[in-house]
Short mmCIF file of C-alpha atoms in Angstrom, two decimals:
data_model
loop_
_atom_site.label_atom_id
_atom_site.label_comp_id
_atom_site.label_asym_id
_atom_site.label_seq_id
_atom_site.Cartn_x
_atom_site.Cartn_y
_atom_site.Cartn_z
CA UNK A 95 0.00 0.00 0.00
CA UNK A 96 3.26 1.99 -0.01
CA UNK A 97 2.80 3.05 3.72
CA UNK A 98 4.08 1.96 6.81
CA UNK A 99 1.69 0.42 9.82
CA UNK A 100 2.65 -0.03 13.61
CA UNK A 101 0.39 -1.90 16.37
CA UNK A 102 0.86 -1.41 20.08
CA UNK A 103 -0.99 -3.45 22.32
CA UNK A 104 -1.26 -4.06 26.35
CA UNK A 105 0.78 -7.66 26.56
CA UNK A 106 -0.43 -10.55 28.28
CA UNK A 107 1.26 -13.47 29.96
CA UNK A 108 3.00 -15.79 27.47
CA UNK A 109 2.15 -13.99 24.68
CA UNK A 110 3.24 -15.77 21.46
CA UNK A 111 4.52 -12.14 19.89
CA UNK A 112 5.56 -14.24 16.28
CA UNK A 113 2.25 -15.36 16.01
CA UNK A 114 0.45 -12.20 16.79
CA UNK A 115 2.95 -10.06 13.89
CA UNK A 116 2.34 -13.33 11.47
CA UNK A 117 -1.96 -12.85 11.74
CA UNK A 118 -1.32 -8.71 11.55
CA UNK A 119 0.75 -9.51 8.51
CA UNK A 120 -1.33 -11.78 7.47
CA UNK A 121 -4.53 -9.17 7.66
CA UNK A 122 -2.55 -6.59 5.46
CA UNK A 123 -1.16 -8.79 2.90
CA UNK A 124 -5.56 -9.88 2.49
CA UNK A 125 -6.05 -6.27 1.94
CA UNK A 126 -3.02 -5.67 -0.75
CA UNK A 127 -4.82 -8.71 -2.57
CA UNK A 128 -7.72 -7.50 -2.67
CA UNK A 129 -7.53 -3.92 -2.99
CA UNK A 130 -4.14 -2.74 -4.25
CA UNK A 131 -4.31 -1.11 -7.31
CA UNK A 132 -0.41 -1.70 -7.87
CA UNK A 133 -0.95 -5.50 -8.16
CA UNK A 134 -1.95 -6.72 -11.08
CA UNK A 135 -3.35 -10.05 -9.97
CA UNK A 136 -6.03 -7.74 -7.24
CA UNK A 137 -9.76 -8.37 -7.22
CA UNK A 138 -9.26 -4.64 -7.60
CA UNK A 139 -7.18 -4.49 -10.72
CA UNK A 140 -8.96 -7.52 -12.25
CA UNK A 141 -12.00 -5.48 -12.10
CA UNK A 142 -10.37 -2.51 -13.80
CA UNK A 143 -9.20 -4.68 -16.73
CA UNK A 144 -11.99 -6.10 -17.56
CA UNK A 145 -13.97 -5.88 -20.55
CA UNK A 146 -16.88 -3.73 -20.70
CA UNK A 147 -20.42 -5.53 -19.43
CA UNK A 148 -18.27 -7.91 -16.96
CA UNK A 149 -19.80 -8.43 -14.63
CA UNK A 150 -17.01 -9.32 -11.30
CA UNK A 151 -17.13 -10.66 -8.31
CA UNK A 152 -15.59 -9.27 -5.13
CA UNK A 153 -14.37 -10.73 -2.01
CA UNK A 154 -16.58 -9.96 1.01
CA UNK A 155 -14.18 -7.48 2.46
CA UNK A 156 -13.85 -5.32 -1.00
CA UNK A 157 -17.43 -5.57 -1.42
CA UNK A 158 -17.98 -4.04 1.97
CA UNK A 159 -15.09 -0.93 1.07
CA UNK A 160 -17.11 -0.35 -1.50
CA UNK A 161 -20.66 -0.35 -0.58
CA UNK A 162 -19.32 2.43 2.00
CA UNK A 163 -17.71 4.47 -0.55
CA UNK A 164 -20.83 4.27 -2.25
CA UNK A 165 -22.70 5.40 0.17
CA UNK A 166 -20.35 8.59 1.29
CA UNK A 167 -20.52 9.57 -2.36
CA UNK A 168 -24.53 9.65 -2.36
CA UNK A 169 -24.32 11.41 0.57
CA UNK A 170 -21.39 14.33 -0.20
CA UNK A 171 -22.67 14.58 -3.57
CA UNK A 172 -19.54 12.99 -5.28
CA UNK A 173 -16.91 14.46 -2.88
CA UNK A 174 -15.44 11.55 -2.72
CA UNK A 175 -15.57 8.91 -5.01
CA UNK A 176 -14.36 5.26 -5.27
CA UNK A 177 -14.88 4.96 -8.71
CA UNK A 178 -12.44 8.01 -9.78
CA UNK A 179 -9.45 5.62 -10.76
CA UNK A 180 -8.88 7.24 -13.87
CA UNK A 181 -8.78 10.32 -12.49
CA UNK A 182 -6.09 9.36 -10.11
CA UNK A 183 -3.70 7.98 -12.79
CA UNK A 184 -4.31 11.17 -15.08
CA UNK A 185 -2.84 13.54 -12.80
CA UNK A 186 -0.16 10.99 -11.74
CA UNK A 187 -0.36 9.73 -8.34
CA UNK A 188 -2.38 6.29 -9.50
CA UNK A 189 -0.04 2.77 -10.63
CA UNK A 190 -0.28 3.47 -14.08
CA UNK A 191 1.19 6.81 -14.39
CA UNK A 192 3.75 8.55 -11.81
CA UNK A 193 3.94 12.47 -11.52
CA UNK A 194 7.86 11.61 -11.09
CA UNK A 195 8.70 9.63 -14.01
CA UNK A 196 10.31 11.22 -17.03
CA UNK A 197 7.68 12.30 -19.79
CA UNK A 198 4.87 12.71 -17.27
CA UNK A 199 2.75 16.03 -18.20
CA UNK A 200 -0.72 16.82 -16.62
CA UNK A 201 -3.91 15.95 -18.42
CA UNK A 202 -5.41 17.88 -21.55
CA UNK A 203 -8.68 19.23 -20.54
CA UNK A 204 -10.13 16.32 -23.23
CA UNK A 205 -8.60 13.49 -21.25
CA UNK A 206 -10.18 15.01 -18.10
CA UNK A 207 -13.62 15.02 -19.90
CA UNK A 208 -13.50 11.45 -21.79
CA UNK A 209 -12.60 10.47 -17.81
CA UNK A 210 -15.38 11.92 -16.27
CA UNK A 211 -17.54 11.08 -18.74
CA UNK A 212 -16.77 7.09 -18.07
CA UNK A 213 -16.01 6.98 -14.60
CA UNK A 214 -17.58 7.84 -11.71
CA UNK A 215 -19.75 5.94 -8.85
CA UNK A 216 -22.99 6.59 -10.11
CA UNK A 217 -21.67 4.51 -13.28
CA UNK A 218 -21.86 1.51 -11.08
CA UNK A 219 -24.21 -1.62 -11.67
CA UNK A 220 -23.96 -2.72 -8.43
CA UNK A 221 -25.62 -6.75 -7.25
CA UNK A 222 -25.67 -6.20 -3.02
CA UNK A 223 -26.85 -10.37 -3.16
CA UNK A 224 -24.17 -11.63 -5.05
CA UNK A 225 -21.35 -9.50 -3.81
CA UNK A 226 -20.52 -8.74 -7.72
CA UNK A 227 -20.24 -5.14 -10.04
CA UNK A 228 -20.54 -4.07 -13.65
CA UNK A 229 -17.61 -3.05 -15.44
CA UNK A 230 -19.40 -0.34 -17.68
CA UNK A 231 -15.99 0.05 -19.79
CA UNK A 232 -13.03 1.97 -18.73
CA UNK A 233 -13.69 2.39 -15.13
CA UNK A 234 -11.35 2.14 -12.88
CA UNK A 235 -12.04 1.50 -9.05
CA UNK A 236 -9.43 3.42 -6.45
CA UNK A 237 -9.83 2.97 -2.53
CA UNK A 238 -6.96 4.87 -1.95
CA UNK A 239 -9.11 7.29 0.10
CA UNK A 240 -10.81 4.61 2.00
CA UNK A 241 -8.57 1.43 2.14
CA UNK A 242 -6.42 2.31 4.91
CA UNK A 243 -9.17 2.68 6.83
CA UNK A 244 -10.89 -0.48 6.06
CA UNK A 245 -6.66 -1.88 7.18
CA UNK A 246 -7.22 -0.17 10.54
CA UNK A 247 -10.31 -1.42 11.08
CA UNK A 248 -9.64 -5.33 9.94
CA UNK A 249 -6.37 -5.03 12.60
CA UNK A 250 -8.45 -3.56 15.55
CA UNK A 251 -11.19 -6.95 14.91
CA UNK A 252 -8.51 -9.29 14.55
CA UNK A 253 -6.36 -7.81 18.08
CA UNK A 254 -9.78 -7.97 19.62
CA UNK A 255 -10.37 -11.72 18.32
CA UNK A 256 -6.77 -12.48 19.51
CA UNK A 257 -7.81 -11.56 22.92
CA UNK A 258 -5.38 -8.18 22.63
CA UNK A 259 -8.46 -5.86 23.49
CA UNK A 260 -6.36 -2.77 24.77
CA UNK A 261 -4.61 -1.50 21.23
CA UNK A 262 -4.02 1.39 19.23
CA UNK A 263 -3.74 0.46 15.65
CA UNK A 264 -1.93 2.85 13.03
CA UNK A 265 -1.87 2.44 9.24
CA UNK A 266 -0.59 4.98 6.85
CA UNK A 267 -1.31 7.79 9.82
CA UNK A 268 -4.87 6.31 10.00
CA UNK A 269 -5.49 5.76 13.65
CA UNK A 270 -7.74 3.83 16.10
CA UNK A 271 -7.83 2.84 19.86
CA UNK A 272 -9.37 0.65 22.07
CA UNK A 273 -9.45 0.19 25.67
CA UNK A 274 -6.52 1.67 27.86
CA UNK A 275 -3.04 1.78 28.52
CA UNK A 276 -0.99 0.03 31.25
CA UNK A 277 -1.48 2.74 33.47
CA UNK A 278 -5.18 3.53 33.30
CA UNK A 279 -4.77 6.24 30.83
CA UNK A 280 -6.77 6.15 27.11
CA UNK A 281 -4.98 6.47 24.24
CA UNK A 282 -3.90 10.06 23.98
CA UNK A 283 -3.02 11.22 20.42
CA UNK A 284 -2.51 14.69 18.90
CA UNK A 285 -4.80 15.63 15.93
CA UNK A 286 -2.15 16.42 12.63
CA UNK A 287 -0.88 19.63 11.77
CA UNK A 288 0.10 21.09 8.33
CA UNK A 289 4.25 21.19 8.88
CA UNK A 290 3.98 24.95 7.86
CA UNK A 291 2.28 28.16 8.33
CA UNK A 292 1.04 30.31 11.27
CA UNK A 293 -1.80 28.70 13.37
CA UNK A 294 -3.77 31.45 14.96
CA UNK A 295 -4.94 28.83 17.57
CA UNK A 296 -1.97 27.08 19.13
CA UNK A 297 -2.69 25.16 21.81
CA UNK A 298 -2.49 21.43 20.39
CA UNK A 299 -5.84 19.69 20.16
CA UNK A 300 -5.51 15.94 22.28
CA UNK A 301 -8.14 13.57 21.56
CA UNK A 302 -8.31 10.14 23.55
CA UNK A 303 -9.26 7.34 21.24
CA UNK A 304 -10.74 4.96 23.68
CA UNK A 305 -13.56 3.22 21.04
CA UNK A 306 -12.47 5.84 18.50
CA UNK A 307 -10.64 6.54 14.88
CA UNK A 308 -9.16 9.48 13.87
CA UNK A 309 -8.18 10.13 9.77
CA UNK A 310 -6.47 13.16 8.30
CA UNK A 311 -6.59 14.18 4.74
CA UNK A 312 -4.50 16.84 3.68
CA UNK A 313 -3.03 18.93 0.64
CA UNK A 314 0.44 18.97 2.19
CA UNK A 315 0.87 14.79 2.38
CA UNK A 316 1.51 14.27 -1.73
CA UNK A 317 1.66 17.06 -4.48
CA UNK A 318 3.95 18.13 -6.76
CA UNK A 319 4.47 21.38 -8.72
CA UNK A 320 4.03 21.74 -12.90
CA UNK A 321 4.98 25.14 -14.47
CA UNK A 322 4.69 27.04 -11.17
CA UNK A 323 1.04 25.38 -10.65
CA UNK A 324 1.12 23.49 -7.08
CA UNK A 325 -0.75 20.14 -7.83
CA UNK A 326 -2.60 18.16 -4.68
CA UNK A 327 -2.89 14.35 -4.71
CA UNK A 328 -6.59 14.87 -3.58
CA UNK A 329 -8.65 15.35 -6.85
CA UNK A 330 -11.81 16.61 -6.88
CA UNK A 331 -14.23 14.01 -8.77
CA UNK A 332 -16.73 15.99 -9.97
CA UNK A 333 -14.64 18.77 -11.82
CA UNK A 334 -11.57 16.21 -12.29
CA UNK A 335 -9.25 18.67 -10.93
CA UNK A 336 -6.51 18.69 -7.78
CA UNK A 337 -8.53 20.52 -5.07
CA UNK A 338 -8.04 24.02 -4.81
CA UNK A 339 -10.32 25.27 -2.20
CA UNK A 340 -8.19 26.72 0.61
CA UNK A 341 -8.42 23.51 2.82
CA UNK A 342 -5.05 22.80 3.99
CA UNK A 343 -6.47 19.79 6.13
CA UNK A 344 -9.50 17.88 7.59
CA UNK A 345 -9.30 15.36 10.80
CA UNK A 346 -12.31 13.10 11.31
CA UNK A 347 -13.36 11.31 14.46
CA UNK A 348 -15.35 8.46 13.63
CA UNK A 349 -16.05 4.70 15.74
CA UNK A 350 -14.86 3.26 12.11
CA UNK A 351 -11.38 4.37 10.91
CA UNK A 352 -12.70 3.39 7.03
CA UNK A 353 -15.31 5.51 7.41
CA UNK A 354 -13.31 8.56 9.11
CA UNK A 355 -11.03 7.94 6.30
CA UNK A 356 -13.31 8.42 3.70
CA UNK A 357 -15.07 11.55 4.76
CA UNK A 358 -11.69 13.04 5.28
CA UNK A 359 -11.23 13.09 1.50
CA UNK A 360 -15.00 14.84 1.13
CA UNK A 361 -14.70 17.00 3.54
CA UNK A 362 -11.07 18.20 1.80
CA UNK A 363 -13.02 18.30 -1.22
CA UNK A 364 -15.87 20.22 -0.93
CA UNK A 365 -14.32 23.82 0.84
CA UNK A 366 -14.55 25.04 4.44
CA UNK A 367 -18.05 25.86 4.37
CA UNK A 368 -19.50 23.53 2.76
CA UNK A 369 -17.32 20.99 4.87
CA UNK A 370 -18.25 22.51 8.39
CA UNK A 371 -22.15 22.37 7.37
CA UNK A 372 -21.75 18.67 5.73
CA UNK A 373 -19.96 17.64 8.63
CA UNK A 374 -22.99 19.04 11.09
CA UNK A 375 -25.77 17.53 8.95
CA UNK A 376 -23.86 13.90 9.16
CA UNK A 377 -22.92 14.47 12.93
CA UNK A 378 -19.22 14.39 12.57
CA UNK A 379 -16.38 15.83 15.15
CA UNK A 380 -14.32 17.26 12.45
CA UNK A 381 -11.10 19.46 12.69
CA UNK A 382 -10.58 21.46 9.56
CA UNK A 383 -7.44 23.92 8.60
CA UNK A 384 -8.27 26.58 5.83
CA UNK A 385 -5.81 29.43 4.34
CA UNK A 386 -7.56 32.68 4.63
CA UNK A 387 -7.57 35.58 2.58
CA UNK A 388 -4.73 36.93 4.38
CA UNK A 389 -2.93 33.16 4.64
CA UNK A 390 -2.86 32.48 7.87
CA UNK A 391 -4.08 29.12 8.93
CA UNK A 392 -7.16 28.80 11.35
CA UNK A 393 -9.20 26.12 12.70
CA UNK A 394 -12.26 25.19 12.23
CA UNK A 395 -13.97 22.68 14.90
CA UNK A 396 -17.65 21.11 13.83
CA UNK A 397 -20.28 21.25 16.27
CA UNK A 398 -19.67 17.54 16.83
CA UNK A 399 -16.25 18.55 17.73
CA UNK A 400 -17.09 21.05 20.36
CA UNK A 401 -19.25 18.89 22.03
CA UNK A 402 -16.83 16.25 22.85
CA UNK A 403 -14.24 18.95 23.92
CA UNK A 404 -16.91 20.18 26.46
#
């Protein structure tokens, strides 16, 4: 997934640590297979390739990553959007083309149309029963904005299964906790910064993740610069562009890490405003960093947010 992961748990007598790393290994290397879009071999990248009016089955797991993907897309409008693969490869952060690699150029504004007008989620045939979707031709599936997540999640079942039910789980900077530490305290982590720039509230913002996730999406984690032109790794799938909105970075709390990492991306997506009231009408403690008109940085808590800070 080209990230890193760490696990910290509370130990128990005798604990057979090989065995615990082998079935956490063993967890990520299920989601690479499934939903990697840099392996060829991928239920993921098997779906991509194939011909138009396939119809393809997915594991249980992928099915599940997708139905919620799905769903945040009805419900931000297309602010995020697992079905924007294309997309993702035009602009060069995707498997097929690299923003780094020598004869790379941004998209024509044709490509960016013929794109958007075969891609998309609302594209989708999609059989709930059989676990199984249309390829409509030329769509490409991406989870990148929702399969760490899912990882978090799938390591945080399989600790609790294992008997390990005091853990804090990290994939990619994707975070979630459960239970407390050795001595008594929850899981105390610090909500991500942008590395740069004049906050005009300082004071660090601590949230204990004791049954919670916590995802960050921001313009300052991948982009790369063409012709002077700064260009974000978050794309926004209904114009087909890198996001230019002013949002320099949204935090999600959320009981599900897949789901906090999904609505991170929306939230990014759709603008401070729109953000703050999306994130009141769905009931979500959401942290979000805009530039201003004089660029400074501020926060900007959600309602949700408040509340759990009162």
């Amino acid at each position: 997934m080209g990230t890193t992961w760490s696990v910290r748990w509370v130990d128990a007598p005798r604990t057979d640590l090989s065995g615990c790393r082998n079935a956490i290994e063993a967890e990520l290397d299920a989601v690479v297979a499934e939903m990697s879009t840099w392996e060829p071999a991928s239920d993921l990248s098997r779906f991509n390739a194939a011909p138009a009016g396939t119809w393809c089955s997915l594991p249980a797991a992928c099915f599940d990553v997708l139905a919620a993907g799905l769903d945040i897309a009805a419900r931000s409008a297309g602010a995020f959007d697992p079905a924007a693969g294309e997309l993702v490869d035009l602009w060069g952060f995707g498997a097929r083309r690299r923003h780094d690699e020598a004869g790379f150029h941004p998209p024509s504004s044709q490509e960016v149309q013929a794109a958007l007008a075969h891609g998309g989620w609302r594209a989708l045939d999609v059989d709930a029963a059989a676990r199984r979707v249309r390829q409509p031709g030329g769509l490409r599936l991406d989870f990148s904005g929702i399969a760490k997540g899912h990882a978090v999640d799938r390591l945080a079942l399989r600790l609790d299964a294992l008997g390990f039910h005091d853990h804090l789980v990290e994939v990619g900077g994707e975070l979630r906790g459960s239970g407390m530490k050795p001595d008594g305290q929850p899981w105390w982590i610090e909500l991500q910064r942008p590395p740069a720039g004049p906050l005009d509230e300082a004071a660090q913002t601590l949230v204990a993740l004791h049954g919670l996730s916590v995802a960050t999406s921001g313009d300052y984690h991948r982009h790369y610069v063409w012709n002077g032109e700064r260009h974000s790794h978050t794309i926004d799938p209904r114009l087909g562009q890198p996001v230019t909105n002013g949002v320099v970075s949204v935090s999600v709390l959320h009981a599900e890490a897949m789901h906090a990492d999904a609505w991170a991306t929306a939230l990014t997506v759709l603008g401070a405003d729109e953000a703050l009231r999306m994130a009141d009408r769905e009931e979500l403690a959401v942290l979000l960093v805009a530039r201003g008109p004089d660029g400074r940085l501020r926060e900007h808590p959600s309602a949700a947010l408040e509340a759990l800070a009162a």
